[in-house]
Amino acid sequence: MNNFLFTMNILYFFFFFSFFFAAVKPDLAGDRSAILAIRSAVGGRSILWNISQPSTPCTWPGVVCDNATNRVVELHFPGIGLSGELPANAIGNLTQLTTLSLRYNALSGQIPADIFTLTNLRNLYLQNNLFSGEIPDKFSGLGTLIRLNLAGNKFSGEIPSSITELTRLATLYLEDNELSGRIPDLNRSSIAQFNVSNNRLSGEIPPKFGGFPKSAFSGNPDLCGPPLENKSCIGSKIEDSSDDNDKLSGGAIAGIVIGSLIGLLLLLLILFVLCRKKKRNGEVRSKDVEEVKRVEIEVAAADGGFPAVAAAVGGGGKGKKLVFFEKGKMGKFDLDDLLRASAEVLGKGTVGTAYKAALDGGVTVVVKRLKDVTMVEKEFREKMEGVGRMDHENLSPLRAYYFNGDEKLLVCDYMPTGSLSALLHGNRGAGRTPLNWEMRSTIALGAARGIAYLHSQGAKVSHGNIKSSNVLLTPSYEPRVSDFGLAQLLGPAAAPTRVDGYRAPEVTDVHKVSQKADVYSFGVLLLELLTGKAPTHALLNDEGVDLPRWVQSVVREEWTSEVFDLELLRDQNVEDDMVQLLQLAINCTAQYPDKRPSMAEVSNQIEEICNSSGSQQDRTPPSDIVSDS
């Protein structure tokens, strides 16, 4: 009897484990077979795995598994030299796949149809390969897809209409292909990033996309409508209504005639009103004249002329002169020379309007006309003396200042290369010079050193307004941090009313920005350098979050390399250095100030990263990134 029970127990366990392995192992085994089939078709020697003995694919580089389901959920093989065509009926067997990244390889042929059976797929990155043919119109089954990037291939034909059924789609990149036809009207509020430039598309741009930049549509000669300039869609609408060409032409002519008559009547009415007003106000009181002049000065100054600024300054400026720091370094000029200079507006920022002024002696400077500064002269001069004393090779020095009642001017060096913001975000189209790792890490290190120097001048000394537009660049791309200490000059009216993407969460008063808040802002700047994304840009997730939180979510849930700017991934053997800098940026943007490093520590760590470039020792692997939640 005992032998019988023992035998039955053995049989029971045998059948139990047979059933268990039949239910579980084939799934993971199927994932393993599918990945090996992909490797066999396109991997060659680029994917170096130890497959000599049975092992779980979850330990292979580039493969991510879900511990709960014991299934492969992500494949990441970016820029590793894959070539050839993806095999049919392989990727579709990875039924739990959420992310597929094969970008920056040399894969060719068409997209395998079984990719469109992956109902859990959220991210599909196939950009910068050699895929060709039409994009399959089979997106209906990919209801969870959020990010779709097919840019930089050789796809032809029309944009699939089934893309309009992707209700969660936030990113659609189709630029640099050979697509033709019209842009589908993706009437979805979730689209945050969109680009179809450099294709062969035609017709009117759907109104939904009017808010995207022109660069998202450039390189399509037959596209028309906003946001493209000087492009009318009247011609295309007439062609679409070819059966009614005669009626439409007659209506157009009648409209032109009627519009002209109405315009003429309005012009006569305006002239009549102006004449009556001039007659009624023949004698204007003197203070009204003063106000009119003031308004004219403000308008002219905003349009970029120093003659207008000269009028504003000269009214009560007798005896007032430019106060210089480090005399002789900028050549000899005085206030009159400055105000006679030809000038152009460079931009309007938090502290006021910046002008480029070309002096007669060949010297070019930047003049900042401060706004909303309510300090008395003594306090203003004390602040400027403190700013003027700051002397570091990575700071943009204050050369001179002027104070006269409501007019306050600052004179600084002119940097023809412009700002880091312009370099990162100003031109992402053809002809752009990529900003590689060496350039970005050099900029990060120099900016960190400049800010660390500021902090070393006293516990209460901070920059107060760190952002990429305040990092200026020399022709050799050496950074010069500008506008330090100026945020403290602003009156209540100039205080920003919203978070601009760089502001530390604890900052409620722009006049009281601590050094730890500077560290947070610099951390955002590092993330901007690494991701290529502006902190104020709408991001790629379902709910809009700021740049630090988005980066942390990607690091926590997906794959670290997906956060990096594509231009950085062209550099070989530096991803480990980028990961280390990414970890530092995350530390800088910690929610609580006491968890952030000091700027001196930040500067030292960046220097270590720059010095270790190329070394493969003592690196932090991507899976070890720690996010601050």
Short mmCIF file of C-alpha atoms in Angstrom, two decimals, residues 1 81 83 138 145 156 192 203 237 256 367 404 436 463 546 601:
data_model
loop_
_atom_site.label_atom_id
_atom_site.label_comp_id
_atom_site.label_asym_id
_atom_site.label_seq_id
_atom_site.Cartn_x
_atom_site.Cartn_y
_atom_site.Cartn_z
CA MET A 1 0.00 0.00 0.00
CA GLY A 81 25.47 47.61 -37.06
CA SER A 83 21.95 44.80 -41.53
CA LYS A 138 -2.31 47.84 -40.19
CA LEU A 145 1.08 52.62 -29.22
CA SER A 156 7.16 55.49 -50.01
CA ALA A 192 2.79 66.23 -28.72
CA GLY A 203 -2.26 69.35 -50.10
CA LYS A 237 -8.94 73.83 -53.35
CA ILE A 256 -12.26 90.70 -55.05
CA VAL A 367 23.49 96.33 -24.31
CA ASN A 404 19.58 107.49 -14.95
CA ASN A 436 28.50 65.86 -30.34
CA HIS A 463 22.93 82.94 -10.07
CA ASP A 546 8.45 68.46 -16.59
CA GLU A 601 30.81 68.53 -6.32
#
